[in-house]
Amino acid sequence: MKIFKFGGASVRDAANVKNVEKVLNATGYNQCFLVVSAMGKTTNALEDVVKAYINKGDYLSLLNQLELFHINIARELIPEIHPVFEDIIKLIAEVKTFLSLNKSPKYDFIYDQVISLGELLSTKIISAYLNFKGIGNEWIDAREYIKTNSFYREGKVDWKKTEENFKPLNPDKLYITQGFIGSDENNFTTTLGREGSDYTGAIIAYCLNAESLTIWKDVKGVLNADPREFSDTVILRQISYEEAIELAYYGASVIHPKTLQPLESKNIPLYVKCFEDPSLEGTVIKKGEKLSPLTPCFIVKKNQSTLAISSKSFSFIDEDIIRDVYEILSDNKIKVNLIQISAISLYLCIEDKYDKLNDLIESLDKKYKVNLTTNCSLYTIRHAEKDSELVVPNHDKAIIRQTGINTLQLVVKDTK
């Protein structure tokens, strides 16, 4: 079975949904499983719904706007009376009902129950459209198959239960399901982390022992750098699992960090191909050559902060201090992207995914001297050459500079 994953950009409007049909006709869709993201910027719009609800704002009007947006796309795709319109209204109504009855104050729990609406809407519409065009398929709810723990917004997959759930599926059918979402043991919706639809594709590929996973994107393949940040980019024709995991770990946005491990464990190749031109070769990630062509790869993570932490008693940075600092970081759900240790200071490049930075600083200030620098960017250069860092803005004023065997990392203060 082949797994195809279509991201939000590839289904952002009716024209692009029609292009999904063209891709399927061009590549074939026998023994195929589609994983689809929310349409366009729907996830961002749903985050606004959550914020409005938490702040006692007018979240209902935002949901009504989303309902109209999806109904208009469905009308353009299916110009006749069709059950999909009732499905859209019903899904929106379920979220409205949840929010009206919800008693939980937990932001992450509320977030997951609301944010999953985007994938449910997009897959209902695309499934209906493909059936309307004669491409028979079965829509399934990913939450009934992908089981996780109750760590909302970063659900950890229960592989045993999940694999068991996929066994009854007929490999000769075309299935359509949602990326990004699962459910816990109480059947509350969980999400797998932002951009988790790629991970969903890998989970399903693993469970079905798939022939391959293909991620369809608006790029010609995996590039050695983000063309919005760097010029003269090149397409990487082949990447090994190990190298791809390194790139993903450092923040290469084209691949979700958790996507590659389940694929590597069963030697399932991952293709990154262009949905605008399926005939292009794209990039394959599999066992074999580390990187082809072998060239420096540039990765940038923005919206970072740096911390310089030292003891108030001017003592050495030892294992006890490091352990204590990491416990405080963990308690505040702060991700560390780079660490450097000197005799009396601990330097960290951190990412505040859950708006906990102020709480973190307050906790650290009780025990340590803390110097915070915000609005930073972390640049990572894999396979750096002699002058590779010259393309990094303010490289000569780096707050943190770390050099490894194959990797150079620089943290710089943004000037914009």
PDB file of N, CA and C in Angstrom, residues 327-408:
ATOM      1  N   GLU A 327      15.159  20.558  35.038  1.00  0.00           N
ATOM      2  CA  GLU A 327      13.875  20.253  35.664  1.00  0.00           C
ATOM      3  C   GLU A 327      12.936  21.459  35.595  1.00  0.00           C
ATOM      4  N   ILE A 328      13.489  22.647  35.814  1.00  0.00           N
ATOM      5  CA  ILE A 328      12.691  23.873  35.731  1.00  0.00           C
ATOM      6  C   ILE A 328      12.229  24.092  34.290  1.00  0.00           C
ATOM      7  N   LEU A 329      13.109  23.839  33.328  1.00  0.00           N
ATOM      8  CA  LEU A 329      12.734  23.953  31.912  1.00  0.00           C
ATOM      9  C   LEU A 329      11.607  22.987  31.570  1.00  0.00           C
ATOM     10  N   SER A 330      11.725  21.759  32.045  1.00  0.00           N
ATOM     11  CA  SER A 330      10.707  20.744  31.774  1.00  0.00           C
ATOM     12  C   SER A 330       9.368  21.119  32.391  1.00  0.00           C
ATOM     13  N   ASP A 331       9.410  21.622  33.625  1.00  0.00           N
ATOM     14  CA  ASP A 331       8.179  22.020  34.307  1.00  0.00           C
ATOM     15  C   ASP A 331       7.441  23.112  33.526  1.00  0.00           C
ATOM     16  N   ASN A 332       8.193  23.925  32.796  1.00  0.00           N
ATOM     17  CA  ASN A 332       7.598  25.037  32.048  1.00  0.00           C
ATOM     18  C   ASN A 332       7.444  24.741  30.548  1.00  0.00           C
ATOM     19  N   LYS A 333       7.650  23.472  30.175  1.00  0.00           N
ATOM     20  CA  LYS A 333       7.481  23.043  28.779  1.00  0.00           C
ATOM     21  C   LYS A 333       8.303  23.889  27.808  1.00  0.00           C
ATOM     22  N   ILE A 334       9.532  24.201  28.214  1.00  0.00           N
ATOM     23  CA  ILE A 334      10.433  24.981  27.369  1.00  0.00           C
ATOM     24  C   ILE A 334      11.374  24.030  26.639  1.00  0.00           C
ATOM     25  N   LYS A 335      11.467  24.192  25.331  1.00  0.00           N
ATOM     26  CA  LYS A 335      12.344  23.334  24.531  1.00  0.00           C
ATOM     27  C   LYS A 335      13.719  23.966  24.404  1.00  0.00           C
ATOM     28  N   VAL A 336      14.751  23.172  24.633  1.00  0.00           N
ATOM     29  CA  VAL A 336      16.137  23.631  24.480  1.00  0.00           C
ATOM     30  C   VAL A 336      16.659  23.178  23.122  1.00  0.00           C
ATOM     31  N   ASN A 337      17.112  24.122  22.313  1.00  0.00           N
ATOM     32  CA  ASN A 337      17.637  23.795  20.987  1.00  0.00           C
ATOM     33  C   ASN A 337      19.156  23.808  20.918  1.00  0.00           C
ATOM     34  N   LEU A 338      19.787  24.418  21.916  1.00  0.00           N
ATOM     35  CA  LEU A 338      21.252  24.445  21.934  1.00  0.00           C
ATOM     36  C   LEU A 338      21.712  24.723  23.358  1.00  0.00           C
ATOM     37  N   ILE A 339      22.744  24.028  23.760  1.00  0.00           N
ATOM     38  CA  ILE A 339      23.301  24.220  25.104  1.00  0.00           C
ATOM     39  C   ILE A 339      24.821  24.346  24.998  1.00  0.00           C
ATOM     40  N   GLN A 340      25.375  25.271  25.774  1.00  0.00           N
ATOM     41  CA  GLN A 340      26.833  25.444  25.836  1.00  0.00           C
ATOM     42  C   GLN A 340      27.200  25.747  27.284  1.00  0.00           C
ATOM     43  N   ILE A 341      28.260  25.113  27.751  1.00  0.00           N
ATOM     44  CA  ILE A 341      28.645  25.229  29.155  1.00  0.00           C
ATOM     45  C   ILE A 341      30.055  25.810  29.254  1.00  0.00           C
ATOM     46  N   SER A 342      30.191  26.820  30.090  1.00  0.00           N
ATOM     47  CA  SER A 342      31.519  27.311  30.457  1.00  0.00           C
ATOM     48  C   SER A 342      31.727  27.029  31.941  1.00  0.00           C
ATOM     49  N   ALA A 343      32.797  27.493  32.492  1.00  0.00           N
ATOM     50  CA  ALA A 343      33.101  27.188  33.893  1.00  0.00           C
ATOM     51  C   ALA A 343      32.015  27.703  34.838  1.00  0.00           C
ATOM     52  N   ILE A 344      31.537  28.912  34.597  1.00  0.00           N
ATOM     53  CA  ILE A 344      30.590  29.500  35.554  1.00  0.00           C
ATOM     54  C   ILE A 344      29.248  29.881  34.917  1.00  0.00           C
ATOM     55  N   SER A 345      29.050  29.556  33.653  1.00  0.00           N
ATOM     56  CA  SER A 345      27.795  29.931  32.996  1.00  0.00           C
ATOM     57  C   SER A 345      27.256  28.788  32.144  1.00  0.00           C
ATOM     58  N   LEU A 346      25.930  28.750  32.090  1.00  0.00           N
ATOM     59  CA  LEU A 346      25.221  27.797  31.238  1.00  0.00           C
ATOM     60  C   LEU A 346      24.452  28.619  30.210  1.00  0.00           C
ATOM     61  N   TYR A 347      24.764  28.404  28.931  1.00  0.00           N
ATOM     62  CA  TYR A 347      24.122  29.163  27.861  1.00  0.00           C
ATOM     63  C   TYR A 347      23.109  28.261  27.147  1.00  0.00           C
ATOM     64  N   LEU A 348      21.891  28.762  27.001  1.00  0.00           N
ATOM     65  CA  LEU A 348      20.833  27.981  26.375  1.00  0.00           C
ATOM     66  C   LEU A 348      20.153  28.799  25.286  1.00  0.00           C
ATOM     67  N   CYS A 349      19.894  28.142  24.160  1.00  0.00           N
ATOM     68  CA  CYS A 349      19.006  28.701  23.134  1.00  0.00           C
ATOM     69  C   CYS A 349      17.691  27.949  23.273  1.00  0.00           C
ATOM     70  N   ILE A 350      16.621  28.670  23.576  1.00  0.00           N
ATOM     71  CA  ILE A 350      15.359  28.014  23.918  1.00  0.00           C
ATOM     72  C   ILE A 350      14.216  28.487  23.032  1.00  0.00           C
ATOM     73  N   GLU A 351      13.160  27.668  23.022  1.00  0.00           N
ATOM     74  CA  GLU A 351      11.963  27.948  22.230  1.00  0.00           C
ATOM     75  C   GLU A 351      10.751  27.912  23.164  1.00  0.00           C
ATOM     76  N   ASP A 352       9.993  29.004  23.180  1.00  0.00           N
ATOM     77  CA  ASP A 352       8.843  29.131  24.073  1.00  0.00           C
ATOM     78  C   ASP A 352       7.558  28.818  23.309  1.00  0.00           C
ATOM     79  N   LYS A 353       7.270  27.519  23.133  1.00  0.00           N
ATOM     80  CA  LYS A 353       6.118  27.098  22.332  1.00  0.00           C
ATOM     81  C   LYS A 353       4.795  27.363  23.034  1.00  0.00           C
ATOM     82  N   TYR A 354       4.806  27.401  24.351  1.00  0.00           N
ATOM     83  CA  TYR A 354       3.554  27.467  25.098  1.00  0.00           C
ATOM     84  C   TYR A 354       3.435  28.729  25.958  1.00  0.00           C
ATOM     85  N   ASP A 355       4.163  29.792  25.569  1.00  0.00           N
ATOM     86  CA  ASP A 355       4.079  31.090  26.264  1.00  0.00           C
ATOM     87  C   ASP A 355       4.355  30.965  27.759  1.00  0.00           C
ATOM     88  N   LYS A 356       5.430  30.266  28.070  1.00  0.00           N
ATOM     89  CA  LYS A 356       5.791  30.040  29.478  1.00  0.00           C
ATOM     90  C   LYS A 356       7.092  30.754  29.863  1.00  0.00           C
ATOM     91  N   LEU A 357       7.588  31.618  28.990  1.00  0.00           N
ATOM     92  CA  LEU A 357       8.903  32.212  29.220  1.00  0.00           C
ATOM     93  C   LEU A 357       8.937  33.038  30.508  1.00  0.00           C
ATOM     94  N   ASN A 358       7.910  33.837  30.753  1.00  0.00           N
ATOM     95  CA  ASN A 358       7.900  34.658  31.971  1.00  0.00           C
ATOM     96  C   ASN A 358       7.901  33.796  33.226  1.00  0.00           C
ATOM     97  N   ASP A 359       7.134  32.707  33.192  1.00  0.00           N
ATOM     98  CA  ASP A 359       7.117  31.789  34.340  1.00  0.00           C
ATOM     99  C   ASP A 359       8.486  31.154  34.550  1.00  0.00           C
ATOM    100  N   LEU A 360       9.143  30.813  33.425  1.00  0.00           N
ATOM    101  CA  LEU A 360      10.481  30.217  33.518  1.00  0.00           C
ATOM    102  C   LEU A 360      11.462  31.171  34.178  1.00  0.00           C
ATOM    103  N   ILE A 361      11.485  32.416  33.704  1.00  0.00           N
ATOM    104  CA  ILE A 361      12.430  33.399  34.246  1.00  0.00           C
ATOM    105  C   ILE A 361      12.173  33.630  35.727  1.00  0.00           C
ATOM    106  N   GLU A 362      10.902  33.685  36.100  1.00  0.00           N
ATOM    107  CA  GLU A 362      10.553  33.879  37.508  1.00  0.00           C
ATOM    108  C   GLU A 362      11.083  32.731  38.366  1.00  0.00           C
ATOM    109  N   SER A 363      10.969  31.495  37.867  1.00  0.00           N
ATOM    110  CA  SER A 363      11.463  30.333  38.615  1.00  0.00           C
ATOM    111  C   SER A 363      12.981  30.321  38.714  1.00  0.00           C
ATOM    112  N   LEU A 364      13.653  30.633  37.598  1.00  0.00           N
ATOM    113  CA  LEU A 364      15.118  30.622  37.587  1.00  0.00           C
ATOM    114  C   LEU A 364      15.708  31.728  38.456  1.00  0.00           C
ATOM    115  N   ASP A 365      15.041  32.893  38.459  1.00  0.00           N
ATOM    116  CA  ASP A 365      15.562  34.043  39.224  1.00  0.00           C
ATOM    117  C   ASP A 365      15.656  33.768  40.721  1.00  0.00           C
ATOM    118  N   LYS A 366      14.893  32.815  41.199  1.00  0.00           N
ATOM    119  CA  LYS A 366      14.909  32.499  42.626  1.00  0.00           C
ATOM    120  C   LYS A 366      16.237  31.873  43.052  1.00  0.00           C
ATOM    121  N   LYS A 367      16.926  31.237  42.091  1.00  0.00           N
ATOM    122  CA  LYS A 367      18.141  30.489  42.438  1.00  0.00           C
ATOM    123  C   LYS A 367      19.391  30.987  41.716  1.00  0.00           C
ATOM    124  N   TYR A 368      19.198  31.610  40.540  1.00  0.00           N
ATOM    125  CA  TYR A 368      20.353  31.897  39.685  1.00  0.00           C
ATOM    126  C   TYR A 368      20.338  33.333  39.161  1.00  0.00           C
ATOM    127  N   LYS A 369      21.509  33.755  38.697  1.00  0.00           N
ATOM    128  CA  LYS A 369      21.583  34.978  37.901  1.00  0.00           C
ATOM    129  C   LYS A 369      21.202  34.619  36.466  1.00  0.00           C
ATOM    130  N   VAL A 370      20.280  35.370  35.898  1.00  0.00           N
ATOM    131  CA  VAL A 370      19.769  35.038  34.570  1.00  0.00           C
ATOM    132  C   VAL A 370      19.829  36.268  33.674  1.00  0.00           C
ATOM    133  N   ASN A 371      20.431  36.085  32.506  1.00  0.00           N
ATOM    134  CA  ASN A 371      20.463  37.147  31.501  1.00  0.00           C
ATOM    135  C   ASN A 371      19.699  36.638  30.270  1.00  0.00           C
ATOM    136  N   LEU A 372      18.614  37.311  29.918  1.00  0.00           N
ATOM    137  CA  LEU A 372      17.740  36.889  28.818  1.00  0.00           C
ATOM    138  C   LEU A 372      17.918  37.785  27.611  1.00  0.00           C
ATOM    139  N   THR A 373      18.048  37.158  26.433  1.00  0.00           N
ATOM    140  CA  THR A 373      18.059  37.887  25.165  1.00  0.00           C
ATOM    141  C   THR A 373      16.959  37.302  24.278  1.00  0.00           C
ATOM    142  N   THR A 374      15.996  38.121  23.894  1.00  0.00           N
ATOM    143  CA  THR A 374      14.890  37.647  23.055  1.00  0.00           C
ATOM    144  C   THR A 374      15.125  38.015  21.591  1.00  0.00           C
ATOM    145  N   ASN A 375      14.211  37.583  20.742  1.00  0.00           N
ATOM    146  CA  ASN A 375      14.267  37.879  19.296  1.00  0.00           C
ATOM    147  C   ASN A 375      15.591  37.439  18.671  1.00  0.00           C
ATOM    148  N   CYS A 376      15.880  36.166  18.862  1.00  0.00           N
ATOM    149  CA  CYS A 376      17.094  35.589  18.293  1.00  0.00           C
ATOM    150  C   CYS A 376      16.734  34.571  17.210  1.00  0.00           C
ATOM    151  N   SER A 377      17.714  34.206  16.423  1.00  0.00           N
ATOM    152  CA  SER A 377      17.570  33.128  15.444  1.00  0.00           C
ATOM    153  C   SER A 377      18.722  32.150  15.622  1.00  0.00           C
ATOM    154  N   LEU A 378      18.393  30.866  15.482  1.00  0.00           N
ATOM    155  CA  LEU A 378      19.402  29.804  15.552  1.00  0.00           C
ATOM    156  C   LEU A 378      19.655  29.298  14.135  1.00  0.00           C
ATOM    157  N   TYR A 379      20.876  29.456  13.666  1.00  0.00           N
ATOM    158  CA  TYR A 379      21.277  28.971  12.347  1.00  0.00           C
ATOM    159  C   TYR A 379      22.103  27.706  12.513  1.00  0.00           C
ATOM    160  N   THR A 380      21.718  26.674  11.786  1.00  0.00           N
ATOM    161  CA  THR A 380      22.457  25.415  11.779  1.00  0.00           C
ATOM    162  C   THR A 380      22.936  25.144  10.368  1.00  0.00           C
ATOM    163  N   ILE A 381      24.228  24.839  10.226  1.00  0.00           N
ATOM    164  CA  ILE A 381      24.801  24.516   8.917  1.00  0.00           C
ATOM    165  C   ILE A 381      25.373  23.112   8.986  1.00  0.00           C
ATOM    166  N   ARG A 382      24.714  22.189   8.291  1.00  0.00           N
ATOM    167  CA  ARG A 382      25.220  20.822   8.178  1.00  0.00           C
ATOM    168  C   ARG A 382      26.202  20.773   7.014  1.00  0.00           C
ATOM    169  N   HIS A 383      27.310  20.026   7.204  1.00  0.00           N
ATOM    170  CA  HIS A 383      28.354  19.892   6.174  1.00  0.00           C
ATOM    171  C   HIS A 383      28.896  21.268   5.783  1.00  0.00           C
ATOM    172  N   ALA A 384      29.156  22.074   6.810  1.00  0.00           N
ATOM    173  CA  ALA A 384      29.640  23.433   6.580  1.00  0.00           C
ATOM    174  C   ALA A 384      31.006  23.424   5.903  1.00  0.00           C
ATOM    175  N   GLU A 385      31.175  24.344   4.974  1.00  0.00           N
ATOM    176  CA  GLU A 385      32.470  24.559   4.324  1.00  0.00           C
ATOM    177  C   GLU A 385      33.122  25.801   4.927  1.00  0.00           C
ATOM    178  N   LYS A 386      34.281  26.140   4.423  1.00  0.00           N
ATOM    179  CA  LYS A 386      35.098  27.192   5.035  1.00  0.00           C
ATOM    180  C   LYS A 386      34.345  28.505   5.205  1.00  0.00           C
ATOM    181  N   ASP A 387      33.628  28.945   4.181  1.00  0.00           N
ATOM    182  CA  ASP A 387      32.982  30.259   4.234  1.00  0.00           C
ATOM    183  C   ASP A 387      31.459  30.171   4.343  1.00  0.00           C
ATOM    184  N   SER A 388      30.947  29.010   4.729  1.00  0.00           N
ATOM    185  CA  SER A 388      29.493  28.826   4.759  1.00  0.00           C
ATOM    186  C   SER A 388      28.788  29.816   5.665  1.00  0.00           C
ATOM    187  N   GLU A 389      29.425  30.155   6.793  1.00  0.00           N
ATOM    188  CA  GLU A 389      28.742  31.006   7.767  1.00  0.00           C
ATOM    189  C   GLU A 389      28.591  32.451   7.290  1.00  0.00           C
ATOM    190  N   LEU A 390      29.261  32.823   6.216  1.00  0.00           N
ATOM    191  CA  LEU A 390      29.197  34.204   5.744  1.00  0.00           C
ATOM    192  C   LEU A 390      27.795  34.601   5.289  1.00  0.00           C
ATOM    193  N   VAL A 391      26.956  33.621   4.962  1.00  0.00           N
ATOM    194  CA  VAL A 391      25.589  33.937   4.528  1.00  0.00           C
ATOM    195  C   VAL A 391      24.677  34.205   5.719  1.00  0.00           C
ATOM    196  N   VAL A 392      25.142  33.958   6.939  1.00  0.00           N
ATOM    197  CA  VAL A 392      24.330  34.177   8.142  1.00  0.00           C
ATOM    198  C   VAL A 392      24.439  35.638   8.569  1.00  0.00           C
ATOM    199  N   PRO A 393      23.309  36.348   8.689  1.00  0.00           N
ATOM    200  CA  PRO A 393      23.369  37.753   9.130  1.00  0.00           C
ATOM    201  C   PRO A 393      24.009  37.867  10.512  1.00  0.00           C
ATOM    202  N   ASN A 394      24.894  38.835  10.667  1.00  0.00           N
ATOM    203  CA  ASN A 394      25.559  39.100  11.954  1.00  0.00           C
ATOM    204  C   ASN A 394      26.310  37.882  12.490  1.00  0.00           C
ATOM    205  N   HIS A 395      26.846  37.057  11.589  1.00  0.00           N
ATOM    206  CA  HIS A 395      27.565  35.853  12.025  1.00  0.00           C
ATOM    207  C   HIS A 395      28.760  36.186  12.910  1.00  0.00           C
ATOM    208  N   ASP A 396      29.352  37.380  12.706  1.00  0.00           N
ATOM    209  CA  ASP A 396      30.521  37.773  13.477  1.00  0.00           C
ATOM    210  C   ASP A 396      30.150  38.290  14.866  1.00  0.00           C
ATOM    211  N   LYS A 397      28.826  38.406  15.139  1.00  0.00           N
ATOM    212  CA  LYS A 397      28.363  38.877  16.446  1.00  0.00           C
ATOM    213  C   LYS A 397      27.522  37.805  17.141  1.00  0.00           C
ATOM    214  N   ALA A 398      27.801  36.562  16.843  1.00  0.00           N
ATOM    215  CA  ALA A 398      27.004  35.463  17.396  1.00  0.00           C
ATOM    216  C   ALA A 398      27.042  35.455  18.920  1.00  0.00           C
ATOM    217  N   ILE A 399      25.883  35.253  19.530  1.00  0.00           N
ATOM    218  CA  ILE A 399      25.788  35.147  20.986  1.00  0.00           C
ATOM    219  C   ILE A 399      26.333  33.800  21.442  1.00  0.00           C
ATOM    220  N   ILE A 400      26.003  32.755  20.688  1.00  0.00           N
ATOM    221  CA  ILE A 400      26.537  31.419  20.930  1.00  0.00           C
ATOM    222  C   ILE A 400      27.050  30.884  19.600  1.00  0.00           C
ATOM    223  N   ARG A 401      28.209  30.277  19.623  1.00  0.00           N
ATOM    224  CA  ARG A 401      28.782  29.633  18.440  1.00  0.00           C
ATOM    225  C   ARG A 401      29.277  28.252  18.865  1.00  0.00           C
ATOM    226  N   GLN A 402      28.833  27.225  18.138  1.00  0.00           N
ATOM    227  CA  GLN A 402      29.207  25.862  18.492  1.00  0.00           C
ATOM    228  C   GLN A 402      29.550  25.088  17.223  1.00  0.00           C
ATOM    229  N   THR A 403      30.717  24.447  17.246  1.00  0.00           N
ATOM    230  CA  THR A 403      31.192  23.720  16.083  1.00  0.00           C
ATOM    231  C   THR A 403      31.333  22.244  16.408  1.00  0.00           C
ATOM    232  N   GLY A 404      30.725  21.393  15.574  1.00  0.00           N
ATOM    233  CA  GLY A 404      30.869  19.950  15.706  1.00  0.00           C
ATOM    234  C   GLY A 404      31.567  19.383  14.482  1.00  0.00           C
ATOM    235  N   ILE A 405      31.598  18.047  14.374  1.00  0.00           N
ATOM    236  CA  ILE A 405      32.292  17.402  13.259  1.00  0.00           C
ATOM    237  C   ILE A 405      31.650  17.759  11.934  1.00  0.00           C
ATOM    238  N   ASN A 406      30.307  17.698  11.876  1.00  0.00           N
ATOM    239  CA  ASN A 406      29.592  17.980  10.631  1.00  0.00           C
ATOM    240  C   ASN A 406      28.672  19.182  10.719  1.00  0.00           C
ATOM    241  N   THR A 407      28.661  19.858  11.868  1.00  0.00           N
ATOM    242  CA  THR A 407      27.629  20.866  12.096  1.00  0.00           C
ATOM    243  C   THR A 407      28.203  22.121  12.751  1.00  0.00           C
ATOM    244  N   LEU A 408      27.821  23.266  12.226  1.00  0.00           N
ATOM    245  CA  LEU A 408      28.129  24.563  12.819  1.00  0.00           C
ATOM    246  C   LEU A 408      26.806  25.231  13.192  1.00  0.00           C
TER     247      LEU A 408
END
